[in-house]
Short mmCIF file of N, CA and C in Angstrom, two decimals:
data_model
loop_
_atom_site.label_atom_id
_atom_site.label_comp_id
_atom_site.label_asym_id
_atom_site.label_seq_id
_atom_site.Cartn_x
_atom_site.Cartn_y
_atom_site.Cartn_z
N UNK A 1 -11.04 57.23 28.75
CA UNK A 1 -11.93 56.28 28.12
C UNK A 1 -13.28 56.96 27.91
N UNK A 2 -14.05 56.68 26.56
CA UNK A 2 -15.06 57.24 26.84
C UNK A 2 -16.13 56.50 26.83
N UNK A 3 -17.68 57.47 27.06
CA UNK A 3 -18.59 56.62 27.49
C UNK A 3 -18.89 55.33 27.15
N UNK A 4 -18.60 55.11 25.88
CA UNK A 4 -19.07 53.67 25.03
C UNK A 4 -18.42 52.88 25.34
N UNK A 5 -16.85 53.43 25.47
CA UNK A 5 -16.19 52.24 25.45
C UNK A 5 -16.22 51.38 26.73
N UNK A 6 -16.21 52.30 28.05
CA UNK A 6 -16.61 51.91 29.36
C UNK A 6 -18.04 51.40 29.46
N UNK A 7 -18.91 51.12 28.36
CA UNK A 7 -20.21 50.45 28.60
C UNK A 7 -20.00 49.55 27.81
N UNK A 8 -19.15 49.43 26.84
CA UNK A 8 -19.11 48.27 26.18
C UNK A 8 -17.77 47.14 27.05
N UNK A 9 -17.18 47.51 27.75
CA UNK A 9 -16.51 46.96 28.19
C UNK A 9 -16.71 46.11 29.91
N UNK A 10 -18.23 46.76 30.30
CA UNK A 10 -18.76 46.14 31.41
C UNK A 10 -19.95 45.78 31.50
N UNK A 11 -20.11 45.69 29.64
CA UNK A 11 -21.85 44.92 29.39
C UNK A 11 -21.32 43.51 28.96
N UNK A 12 -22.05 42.58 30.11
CA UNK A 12 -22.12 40.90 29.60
C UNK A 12 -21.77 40.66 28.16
N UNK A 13 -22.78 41.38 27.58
CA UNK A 13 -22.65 41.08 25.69
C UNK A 13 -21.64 41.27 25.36
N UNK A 14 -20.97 41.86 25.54
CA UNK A 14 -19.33 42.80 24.72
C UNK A 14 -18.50 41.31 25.39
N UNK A 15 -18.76 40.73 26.18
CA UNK A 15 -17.69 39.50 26.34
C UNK A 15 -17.69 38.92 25.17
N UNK A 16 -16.27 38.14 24.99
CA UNK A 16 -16.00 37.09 23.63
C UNK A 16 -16.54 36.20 23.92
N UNK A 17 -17.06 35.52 22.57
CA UNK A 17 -17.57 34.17 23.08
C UNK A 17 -16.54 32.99 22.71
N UNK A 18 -17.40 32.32 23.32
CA UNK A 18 -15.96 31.00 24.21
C UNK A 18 -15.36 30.45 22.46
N UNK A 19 -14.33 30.54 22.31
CA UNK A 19 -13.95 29.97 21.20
C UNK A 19 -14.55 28.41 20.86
N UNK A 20 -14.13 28.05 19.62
CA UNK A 20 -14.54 26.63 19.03
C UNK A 20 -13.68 25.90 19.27
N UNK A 21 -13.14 24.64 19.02
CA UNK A 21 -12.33 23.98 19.21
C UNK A 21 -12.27 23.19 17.61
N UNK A 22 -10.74 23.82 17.78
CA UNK A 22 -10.45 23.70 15.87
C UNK A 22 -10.38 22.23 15.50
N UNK A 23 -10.97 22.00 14.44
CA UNK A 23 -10.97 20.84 13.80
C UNK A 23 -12.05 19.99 14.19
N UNK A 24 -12.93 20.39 14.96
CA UNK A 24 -14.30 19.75 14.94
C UNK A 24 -15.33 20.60 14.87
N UNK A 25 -16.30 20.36 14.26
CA UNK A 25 -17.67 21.04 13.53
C UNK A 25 -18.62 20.55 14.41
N UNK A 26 -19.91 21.15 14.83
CA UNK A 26 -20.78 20.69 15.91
C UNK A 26 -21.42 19.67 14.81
N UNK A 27 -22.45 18.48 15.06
CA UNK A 27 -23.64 18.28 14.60
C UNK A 27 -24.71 19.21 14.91
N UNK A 28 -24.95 18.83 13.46
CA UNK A 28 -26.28 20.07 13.55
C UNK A 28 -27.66 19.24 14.63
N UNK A 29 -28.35 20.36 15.56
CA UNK A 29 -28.91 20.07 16.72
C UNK A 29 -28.25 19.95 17.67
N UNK A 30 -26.79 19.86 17.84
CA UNK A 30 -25.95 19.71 18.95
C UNK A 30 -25.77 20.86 19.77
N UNK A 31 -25.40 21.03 21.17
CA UNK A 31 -24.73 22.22 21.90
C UNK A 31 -23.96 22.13 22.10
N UNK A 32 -23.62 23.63 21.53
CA UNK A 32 -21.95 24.29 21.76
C UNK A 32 -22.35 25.54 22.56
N UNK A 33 -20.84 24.95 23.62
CA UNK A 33 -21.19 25.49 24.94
C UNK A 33 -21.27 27.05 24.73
N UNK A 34 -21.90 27.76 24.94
CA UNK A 34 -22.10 29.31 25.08
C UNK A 34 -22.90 29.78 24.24
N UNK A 35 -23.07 28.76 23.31
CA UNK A 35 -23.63 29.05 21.98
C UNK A 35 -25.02 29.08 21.65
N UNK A 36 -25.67 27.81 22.22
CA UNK A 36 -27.05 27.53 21.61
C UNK A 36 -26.55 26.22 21.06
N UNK A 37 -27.93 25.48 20.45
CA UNK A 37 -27.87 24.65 19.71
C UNK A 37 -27.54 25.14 18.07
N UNK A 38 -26.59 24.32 17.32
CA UNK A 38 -26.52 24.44 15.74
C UNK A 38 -27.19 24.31 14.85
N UNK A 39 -27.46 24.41 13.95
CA UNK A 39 -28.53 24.50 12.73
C UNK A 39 -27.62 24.23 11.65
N UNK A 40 -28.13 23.75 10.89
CA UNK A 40 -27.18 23.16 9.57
C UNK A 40 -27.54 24.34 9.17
N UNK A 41 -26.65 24.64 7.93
CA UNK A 41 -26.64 25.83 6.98
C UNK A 41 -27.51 25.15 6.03
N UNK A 42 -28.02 26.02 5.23
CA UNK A 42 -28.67 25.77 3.64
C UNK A 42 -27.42 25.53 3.09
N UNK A 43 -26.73 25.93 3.37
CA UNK A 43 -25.61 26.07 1.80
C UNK A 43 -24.78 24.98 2.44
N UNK A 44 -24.89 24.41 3.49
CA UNK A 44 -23.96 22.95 3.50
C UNK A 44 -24.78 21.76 3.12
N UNK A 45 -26.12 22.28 3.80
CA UNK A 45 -26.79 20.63 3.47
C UNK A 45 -26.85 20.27 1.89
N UNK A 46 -25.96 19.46 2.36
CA UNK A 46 -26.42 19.02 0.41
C UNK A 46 -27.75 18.36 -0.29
N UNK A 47 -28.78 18.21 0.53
CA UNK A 47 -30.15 18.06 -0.15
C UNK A 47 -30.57 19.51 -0.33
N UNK A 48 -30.24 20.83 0.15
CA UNK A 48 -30.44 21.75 0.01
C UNK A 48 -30.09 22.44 -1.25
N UNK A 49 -28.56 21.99 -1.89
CA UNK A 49 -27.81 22.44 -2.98
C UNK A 49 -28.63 21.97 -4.44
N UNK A 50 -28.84 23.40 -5.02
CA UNK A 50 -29.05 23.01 -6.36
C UNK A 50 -27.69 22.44 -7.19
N UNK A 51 -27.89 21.53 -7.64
CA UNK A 51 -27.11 20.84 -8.27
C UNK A 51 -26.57 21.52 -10.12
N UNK A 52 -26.13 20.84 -11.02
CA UNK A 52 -25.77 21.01 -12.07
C UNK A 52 -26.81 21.08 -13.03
N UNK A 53 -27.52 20.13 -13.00
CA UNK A 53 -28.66 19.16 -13.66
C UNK A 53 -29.93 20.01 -13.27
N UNK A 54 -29.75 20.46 -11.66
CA UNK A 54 -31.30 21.33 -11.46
C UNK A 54 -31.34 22.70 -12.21
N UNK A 55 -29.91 23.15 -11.96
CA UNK A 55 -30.18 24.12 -12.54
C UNK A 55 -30.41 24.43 -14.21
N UNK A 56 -29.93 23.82 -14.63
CA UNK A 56 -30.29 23.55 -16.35
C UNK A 56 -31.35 23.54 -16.43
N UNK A 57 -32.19 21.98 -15.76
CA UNK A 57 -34.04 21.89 -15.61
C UNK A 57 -34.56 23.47 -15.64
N UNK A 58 -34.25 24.03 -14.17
CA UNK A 58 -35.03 25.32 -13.58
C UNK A 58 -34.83 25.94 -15.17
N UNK A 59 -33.59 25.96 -15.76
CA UNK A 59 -33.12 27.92 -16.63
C UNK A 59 -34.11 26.90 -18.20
N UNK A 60 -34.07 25.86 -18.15
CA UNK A 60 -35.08 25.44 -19.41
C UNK A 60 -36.22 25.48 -18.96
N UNK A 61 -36.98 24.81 -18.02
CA UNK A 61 -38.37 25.58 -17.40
C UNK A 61 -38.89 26.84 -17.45
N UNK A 62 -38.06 27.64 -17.17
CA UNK A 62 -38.67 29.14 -17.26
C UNK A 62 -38.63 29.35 -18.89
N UNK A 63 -37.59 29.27 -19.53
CA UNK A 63 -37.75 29.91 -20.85
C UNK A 63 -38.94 29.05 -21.76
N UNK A 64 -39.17 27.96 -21.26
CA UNK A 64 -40.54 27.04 -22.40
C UNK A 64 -41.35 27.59 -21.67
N UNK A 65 -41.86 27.96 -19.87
CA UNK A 65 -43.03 28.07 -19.77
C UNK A 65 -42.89 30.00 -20.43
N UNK A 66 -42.07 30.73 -20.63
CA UNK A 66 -42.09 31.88 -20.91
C UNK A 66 -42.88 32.20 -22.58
N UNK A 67 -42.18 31.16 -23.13
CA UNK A 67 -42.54 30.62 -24.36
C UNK A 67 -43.71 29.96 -25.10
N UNK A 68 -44.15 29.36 -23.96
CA UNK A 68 -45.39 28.21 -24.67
C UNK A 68 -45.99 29.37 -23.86
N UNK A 69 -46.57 30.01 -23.09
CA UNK A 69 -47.52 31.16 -22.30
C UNK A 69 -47.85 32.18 -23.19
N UNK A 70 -46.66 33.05 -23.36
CA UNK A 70 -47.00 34.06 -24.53
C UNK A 70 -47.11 33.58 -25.73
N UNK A 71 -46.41 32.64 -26.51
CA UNK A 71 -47.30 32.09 -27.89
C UNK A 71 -48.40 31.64 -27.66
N UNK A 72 -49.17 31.32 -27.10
CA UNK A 72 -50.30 30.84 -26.18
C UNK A 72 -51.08 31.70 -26.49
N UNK A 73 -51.43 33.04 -25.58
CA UNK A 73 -51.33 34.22 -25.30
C UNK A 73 -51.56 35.16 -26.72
N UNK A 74 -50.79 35.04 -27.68
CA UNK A 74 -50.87 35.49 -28.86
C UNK A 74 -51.84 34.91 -29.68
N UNK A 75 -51.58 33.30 -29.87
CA UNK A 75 -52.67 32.87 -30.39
C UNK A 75 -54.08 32.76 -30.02
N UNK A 76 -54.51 32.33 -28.49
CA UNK A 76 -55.57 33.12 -28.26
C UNK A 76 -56.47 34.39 -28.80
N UNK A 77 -55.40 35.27 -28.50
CA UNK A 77 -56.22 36.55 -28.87
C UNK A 77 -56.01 37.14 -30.59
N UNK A 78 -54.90 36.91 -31.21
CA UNK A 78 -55.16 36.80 -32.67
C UNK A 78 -56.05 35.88 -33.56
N UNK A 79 -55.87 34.34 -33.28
CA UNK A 79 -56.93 33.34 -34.12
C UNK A 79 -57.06 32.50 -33.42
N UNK A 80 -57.61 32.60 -32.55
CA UNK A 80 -58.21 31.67 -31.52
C UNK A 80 -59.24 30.62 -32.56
N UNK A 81 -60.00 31.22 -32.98
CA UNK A 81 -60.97 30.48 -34.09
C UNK A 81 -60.08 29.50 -34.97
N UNK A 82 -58.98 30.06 -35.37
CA UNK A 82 -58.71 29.11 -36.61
C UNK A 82 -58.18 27.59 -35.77
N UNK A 83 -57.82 27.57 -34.35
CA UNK A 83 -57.30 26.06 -33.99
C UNK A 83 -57.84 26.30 -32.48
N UNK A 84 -59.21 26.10 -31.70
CA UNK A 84 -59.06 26.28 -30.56
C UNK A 84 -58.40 25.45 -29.58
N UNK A 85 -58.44 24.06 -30.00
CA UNK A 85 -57.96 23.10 -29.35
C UNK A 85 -56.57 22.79 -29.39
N UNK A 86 -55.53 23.20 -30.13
CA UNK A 86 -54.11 23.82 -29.98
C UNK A 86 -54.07 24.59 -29.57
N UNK A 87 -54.41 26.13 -29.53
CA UNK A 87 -54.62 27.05 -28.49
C UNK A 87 -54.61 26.91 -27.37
N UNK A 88 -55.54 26.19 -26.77
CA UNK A 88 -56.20 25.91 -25.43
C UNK A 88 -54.88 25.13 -25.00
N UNK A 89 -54.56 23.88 -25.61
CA UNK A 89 -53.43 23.18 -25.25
C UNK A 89 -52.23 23.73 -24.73
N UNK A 90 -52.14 24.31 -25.58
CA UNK A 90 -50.50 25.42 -25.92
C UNK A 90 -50.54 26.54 -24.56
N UNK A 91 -51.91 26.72 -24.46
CA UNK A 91 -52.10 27.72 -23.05
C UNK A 91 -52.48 26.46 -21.68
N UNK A 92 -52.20 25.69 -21.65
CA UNK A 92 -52.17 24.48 -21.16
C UNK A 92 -51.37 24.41 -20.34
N UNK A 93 -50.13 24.04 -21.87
CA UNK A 93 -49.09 23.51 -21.29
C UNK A 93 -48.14 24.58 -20.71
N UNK A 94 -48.32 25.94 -21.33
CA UNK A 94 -47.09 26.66 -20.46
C UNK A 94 -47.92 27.33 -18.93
N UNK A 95 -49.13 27.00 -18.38
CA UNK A 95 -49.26 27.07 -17.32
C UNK A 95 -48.67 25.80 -16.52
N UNK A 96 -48.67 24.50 -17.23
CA UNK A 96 -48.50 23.59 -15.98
C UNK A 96 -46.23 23.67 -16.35
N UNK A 97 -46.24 24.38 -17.34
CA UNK A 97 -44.44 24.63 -17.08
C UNK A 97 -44.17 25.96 -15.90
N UNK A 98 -45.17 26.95 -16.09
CA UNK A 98 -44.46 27.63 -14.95
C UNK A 98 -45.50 27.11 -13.41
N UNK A 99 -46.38 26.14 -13.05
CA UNK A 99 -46.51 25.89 -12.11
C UNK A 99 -44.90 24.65 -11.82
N UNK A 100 -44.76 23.68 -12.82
CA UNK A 100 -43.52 23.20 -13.05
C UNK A 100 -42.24 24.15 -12.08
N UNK A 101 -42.00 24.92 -12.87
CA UNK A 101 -40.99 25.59 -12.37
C UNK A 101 -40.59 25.86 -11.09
N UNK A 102 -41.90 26.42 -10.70
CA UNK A 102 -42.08 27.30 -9.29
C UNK A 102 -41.79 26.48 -8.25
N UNK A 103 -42.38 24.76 -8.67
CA UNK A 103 -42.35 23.43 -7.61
C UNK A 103 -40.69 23.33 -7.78
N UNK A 104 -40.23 23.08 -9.10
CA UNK A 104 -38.78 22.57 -8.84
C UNK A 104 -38.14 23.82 -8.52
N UNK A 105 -38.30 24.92 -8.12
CA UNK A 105 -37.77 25.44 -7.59
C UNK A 105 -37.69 25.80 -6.19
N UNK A 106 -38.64 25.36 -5.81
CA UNK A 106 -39.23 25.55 -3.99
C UNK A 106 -38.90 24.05 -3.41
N UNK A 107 -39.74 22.90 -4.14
CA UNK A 107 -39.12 21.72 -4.45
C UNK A 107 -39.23 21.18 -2.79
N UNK A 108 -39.56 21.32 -1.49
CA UNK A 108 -39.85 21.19 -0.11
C UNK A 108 -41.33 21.24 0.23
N UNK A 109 -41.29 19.82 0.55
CA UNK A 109 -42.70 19.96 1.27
C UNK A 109 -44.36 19.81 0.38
N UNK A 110 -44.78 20.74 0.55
CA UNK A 110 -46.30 20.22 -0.92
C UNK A 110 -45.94 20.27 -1.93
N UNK A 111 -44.43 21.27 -2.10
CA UNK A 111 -44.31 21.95 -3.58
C UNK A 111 -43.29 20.81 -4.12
N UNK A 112 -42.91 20.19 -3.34
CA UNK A 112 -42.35 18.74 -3.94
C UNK A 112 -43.40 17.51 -4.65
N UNK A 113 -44.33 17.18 -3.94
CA UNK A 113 -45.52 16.99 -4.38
C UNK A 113 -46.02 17.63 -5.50
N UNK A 114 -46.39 18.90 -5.36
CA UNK A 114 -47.03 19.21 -6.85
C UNK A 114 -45.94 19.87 -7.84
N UNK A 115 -44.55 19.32 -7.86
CA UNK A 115 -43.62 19.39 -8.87
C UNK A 115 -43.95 17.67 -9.63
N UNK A 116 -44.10 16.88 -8.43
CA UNK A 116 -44.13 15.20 -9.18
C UNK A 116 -45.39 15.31 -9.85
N UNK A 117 -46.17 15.73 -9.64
CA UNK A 117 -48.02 16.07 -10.30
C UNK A 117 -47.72 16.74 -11.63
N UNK A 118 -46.86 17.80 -11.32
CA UNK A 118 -46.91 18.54 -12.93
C UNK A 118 -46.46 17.93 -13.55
N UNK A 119 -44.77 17.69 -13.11
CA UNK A 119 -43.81 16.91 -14.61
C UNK A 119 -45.02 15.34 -14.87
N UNK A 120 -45.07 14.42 -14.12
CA UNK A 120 -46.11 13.86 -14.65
C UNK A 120 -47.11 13.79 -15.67
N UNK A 121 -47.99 15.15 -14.95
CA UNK A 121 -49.27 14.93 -16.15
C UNK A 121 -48.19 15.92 -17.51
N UNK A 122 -47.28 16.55 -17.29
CA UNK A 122 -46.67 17.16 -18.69
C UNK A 122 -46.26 15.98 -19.36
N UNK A 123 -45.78 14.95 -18.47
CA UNK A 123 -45.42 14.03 -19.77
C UNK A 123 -46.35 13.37 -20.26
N UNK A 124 -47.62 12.74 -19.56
CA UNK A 124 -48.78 12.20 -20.44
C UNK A 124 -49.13 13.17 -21.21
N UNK A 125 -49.54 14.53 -21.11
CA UNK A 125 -49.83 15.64 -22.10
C UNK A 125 -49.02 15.79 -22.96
N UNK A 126 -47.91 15.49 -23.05
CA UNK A 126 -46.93 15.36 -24.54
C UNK A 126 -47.19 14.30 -25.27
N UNK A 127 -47.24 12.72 -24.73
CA UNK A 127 -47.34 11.48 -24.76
C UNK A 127 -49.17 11.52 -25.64
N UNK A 128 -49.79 12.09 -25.20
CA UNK A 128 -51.38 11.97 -25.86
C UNK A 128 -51.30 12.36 -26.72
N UNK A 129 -50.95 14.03 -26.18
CA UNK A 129 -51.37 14.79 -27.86
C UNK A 129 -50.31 14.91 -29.08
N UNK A 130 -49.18 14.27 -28.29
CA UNK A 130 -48.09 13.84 -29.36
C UNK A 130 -48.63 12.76 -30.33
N UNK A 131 -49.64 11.80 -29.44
CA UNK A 131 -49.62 10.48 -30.14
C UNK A 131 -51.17 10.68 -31.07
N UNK A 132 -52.02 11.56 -30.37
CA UNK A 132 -53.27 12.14 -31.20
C UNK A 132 -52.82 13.25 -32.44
N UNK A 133 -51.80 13.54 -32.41
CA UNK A 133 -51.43 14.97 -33.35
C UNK A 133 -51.09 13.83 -34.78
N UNK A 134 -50.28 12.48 -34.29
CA UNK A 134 -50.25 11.69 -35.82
C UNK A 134 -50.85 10.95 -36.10
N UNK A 135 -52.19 10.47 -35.17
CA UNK A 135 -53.37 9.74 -35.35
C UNK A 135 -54.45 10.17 -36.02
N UNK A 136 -54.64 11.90 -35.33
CA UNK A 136 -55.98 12.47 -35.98
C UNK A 136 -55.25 13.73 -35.60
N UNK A 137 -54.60 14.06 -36.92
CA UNK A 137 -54.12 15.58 -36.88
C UNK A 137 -55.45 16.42 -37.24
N UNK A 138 -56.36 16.34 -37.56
CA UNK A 138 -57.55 17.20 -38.12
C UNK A 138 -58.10 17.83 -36.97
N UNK A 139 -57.81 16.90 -35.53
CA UNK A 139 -58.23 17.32 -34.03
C UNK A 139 -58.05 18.87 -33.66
N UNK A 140 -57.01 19.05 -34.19
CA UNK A 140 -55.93 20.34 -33.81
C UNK A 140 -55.80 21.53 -34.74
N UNK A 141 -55.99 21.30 -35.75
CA UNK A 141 -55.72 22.82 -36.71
C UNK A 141 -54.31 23.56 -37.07
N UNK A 142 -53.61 23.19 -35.87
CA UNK A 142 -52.11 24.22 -35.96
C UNK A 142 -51.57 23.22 -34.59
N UNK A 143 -50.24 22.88 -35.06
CA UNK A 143 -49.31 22.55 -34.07
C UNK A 143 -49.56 23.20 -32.48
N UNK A 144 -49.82 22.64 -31.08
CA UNK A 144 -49.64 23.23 -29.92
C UNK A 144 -48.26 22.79 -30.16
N UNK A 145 -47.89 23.18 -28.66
CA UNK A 145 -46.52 22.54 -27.87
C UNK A 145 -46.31 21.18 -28.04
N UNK A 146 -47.25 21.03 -27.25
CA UNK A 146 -47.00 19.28 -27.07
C UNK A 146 -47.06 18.00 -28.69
N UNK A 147 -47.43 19.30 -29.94
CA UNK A 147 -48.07 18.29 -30.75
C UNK A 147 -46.64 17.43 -31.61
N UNK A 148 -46.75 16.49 -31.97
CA UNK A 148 -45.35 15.69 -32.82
C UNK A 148 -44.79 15.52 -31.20
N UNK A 149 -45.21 15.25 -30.04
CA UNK A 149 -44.21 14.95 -29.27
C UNK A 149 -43.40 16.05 -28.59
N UNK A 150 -43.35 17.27 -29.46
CA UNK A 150 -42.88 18.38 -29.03
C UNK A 150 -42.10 18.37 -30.28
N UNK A 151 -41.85 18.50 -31.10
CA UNK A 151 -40.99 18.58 -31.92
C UNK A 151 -40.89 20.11 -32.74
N UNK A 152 -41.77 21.13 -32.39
CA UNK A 152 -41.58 22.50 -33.06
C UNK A 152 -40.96 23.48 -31.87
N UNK A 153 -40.48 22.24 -30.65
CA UNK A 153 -39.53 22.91 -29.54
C UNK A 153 -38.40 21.97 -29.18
N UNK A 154 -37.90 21.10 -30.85
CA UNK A 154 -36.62 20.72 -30.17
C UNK A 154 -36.99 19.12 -29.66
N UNK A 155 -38.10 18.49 -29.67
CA UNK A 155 -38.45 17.61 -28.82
C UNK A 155 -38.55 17.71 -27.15
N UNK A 156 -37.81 18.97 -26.79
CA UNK A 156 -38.03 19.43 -25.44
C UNK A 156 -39.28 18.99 -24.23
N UNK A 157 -39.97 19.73 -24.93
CA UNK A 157 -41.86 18.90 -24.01
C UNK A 157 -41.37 17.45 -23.65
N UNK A 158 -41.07 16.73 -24.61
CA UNK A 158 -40.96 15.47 -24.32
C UNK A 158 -39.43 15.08 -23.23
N UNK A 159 -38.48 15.80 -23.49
CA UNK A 159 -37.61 15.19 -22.64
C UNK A 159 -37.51 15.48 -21.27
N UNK A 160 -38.10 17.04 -21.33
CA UNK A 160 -37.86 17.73 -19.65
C UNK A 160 -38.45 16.69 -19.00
N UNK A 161 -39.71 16.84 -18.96
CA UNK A 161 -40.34 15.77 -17.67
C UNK A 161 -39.60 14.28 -17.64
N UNK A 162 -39.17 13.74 -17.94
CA UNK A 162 -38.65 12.57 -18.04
C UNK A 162 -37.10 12.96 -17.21
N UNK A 163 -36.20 13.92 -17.44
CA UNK A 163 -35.31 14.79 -16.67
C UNK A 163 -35.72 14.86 -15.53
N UNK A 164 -36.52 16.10 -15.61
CA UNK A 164 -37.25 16.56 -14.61
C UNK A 164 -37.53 15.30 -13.60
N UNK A 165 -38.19 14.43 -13.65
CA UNK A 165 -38.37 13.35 -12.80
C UNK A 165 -37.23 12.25 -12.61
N UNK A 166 -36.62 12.19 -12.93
CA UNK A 166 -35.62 11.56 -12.58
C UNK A 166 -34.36 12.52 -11.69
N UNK A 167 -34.45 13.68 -11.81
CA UNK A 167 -34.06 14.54 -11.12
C UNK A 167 -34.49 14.35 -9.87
N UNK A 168 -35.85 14.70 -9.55
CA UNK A 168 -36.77 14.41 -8.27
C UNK A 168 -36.27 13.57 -7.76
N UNK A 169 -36.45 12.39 -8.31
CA UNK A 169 -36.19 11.30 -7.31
C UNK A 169 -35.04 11.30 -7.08
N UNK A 170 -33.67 11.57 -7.76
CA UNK A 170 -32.25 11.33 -7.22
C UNK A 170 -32.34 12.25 -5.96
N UNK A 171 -33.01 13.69 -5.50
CA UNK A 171 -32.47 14.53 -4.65
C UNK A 171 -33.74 14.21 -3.72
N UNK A 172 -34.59 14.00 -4.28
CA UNK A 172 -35.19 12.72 -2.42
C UNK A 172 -34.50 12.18 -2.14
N UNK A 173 -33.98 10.78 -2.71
CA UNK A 173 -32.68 10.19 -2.24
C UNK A 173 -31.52 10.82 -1.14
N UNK A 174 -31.26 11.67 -1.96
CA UNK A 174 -29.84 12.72 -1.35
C UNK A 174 -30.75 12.82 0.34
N UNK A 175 -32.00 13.65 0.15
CA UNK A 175 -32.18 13.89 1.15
C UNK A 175 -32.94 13.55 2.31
N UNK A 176 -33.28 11.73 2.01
CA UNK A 176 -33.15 10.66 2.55
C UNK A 176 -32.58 10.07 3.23
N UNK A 177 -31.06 10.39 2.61
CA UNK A 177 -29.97 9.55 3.44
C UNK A 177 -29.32 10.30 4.40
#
């Protein structure tokens, strides 16, 4: 026998640990004997699981705030003069989509909180300057994001947050009960 194996074979640790007993699962916080107390997994708790619906939200979040940022971004620094107040907007709104994002994606704790803050004020910010863009289009100069409601993205602006929040609240729920 050699050295290892004779030290692994008369070190405490190298013992097996006490088997489970098949067909029952601890509660999580419970002790199992030899073990420690249990911890739920991420990947079982199901308030933990991104769902079907989140993930669509998240993969459309990133590509509008990717979108409204750098057209943003462009217009800024090419003709900022010719529409500042679409500009400004348009660089607006794809900051509060990727602060958006970042919340529904962390989505625990403050960042649950300031996911309900963003989609929120994104939907009054669609809802205004949607409803100012056919009241007093002269305000604006050039279509932002949000202007027609969102309509030079699909109507998008307008539906995520309304998604988006109704999302929220179903997976509080989940992880409520």
């Amino acid at each position: 026998m050699s050295n290892a194996e004779s030290e692994a074979t008369a070190s405490p640790a190298a013992a097996p640990a006490a088997p489970r007993t098949a067909g029952r699962s601890a509660k999580p916080g419970s002790a199992d004997p030899g073990r420690g107390p249990v911890e739920p997994s991420s990947a079982t708790n199901a308030s933990d699981r991104l769902g079907g619906l989140g993930r669509v939200l998240i993969a459309v979040y990133i590509v509008l705030a990717l979108a409204a940022t750098f057209r943003s971004i462009y217009q800024i620094i090419a003709k900022f003069d010719e529409a500042p107040l679409a500009y400004s907007l348009s660089a607006l709104s794809g900051a509060v989509y990727i602060v958006a994002t970042i919340a529904l994606i962390k989505r625990r704790g403050v960042w649950r909180t300031i996911a309900w803050g963003a989609l929120i004020f994104e939907l009054c910010g669609v809802l205004v300057v949607g409803l100012l863009s056919i009241v007093e289009p002269q305000l604006f100069g050039h279509p932002s994001v949000w202007s027609f409601f969102g309509s030079g993205y699909l109507f998008i602006p307008l539906v995520l947050p309304v998604l988006g929040l109704i999302w929220l609240r179903s997976t509080g729920r989940a992880g409520s009960a």
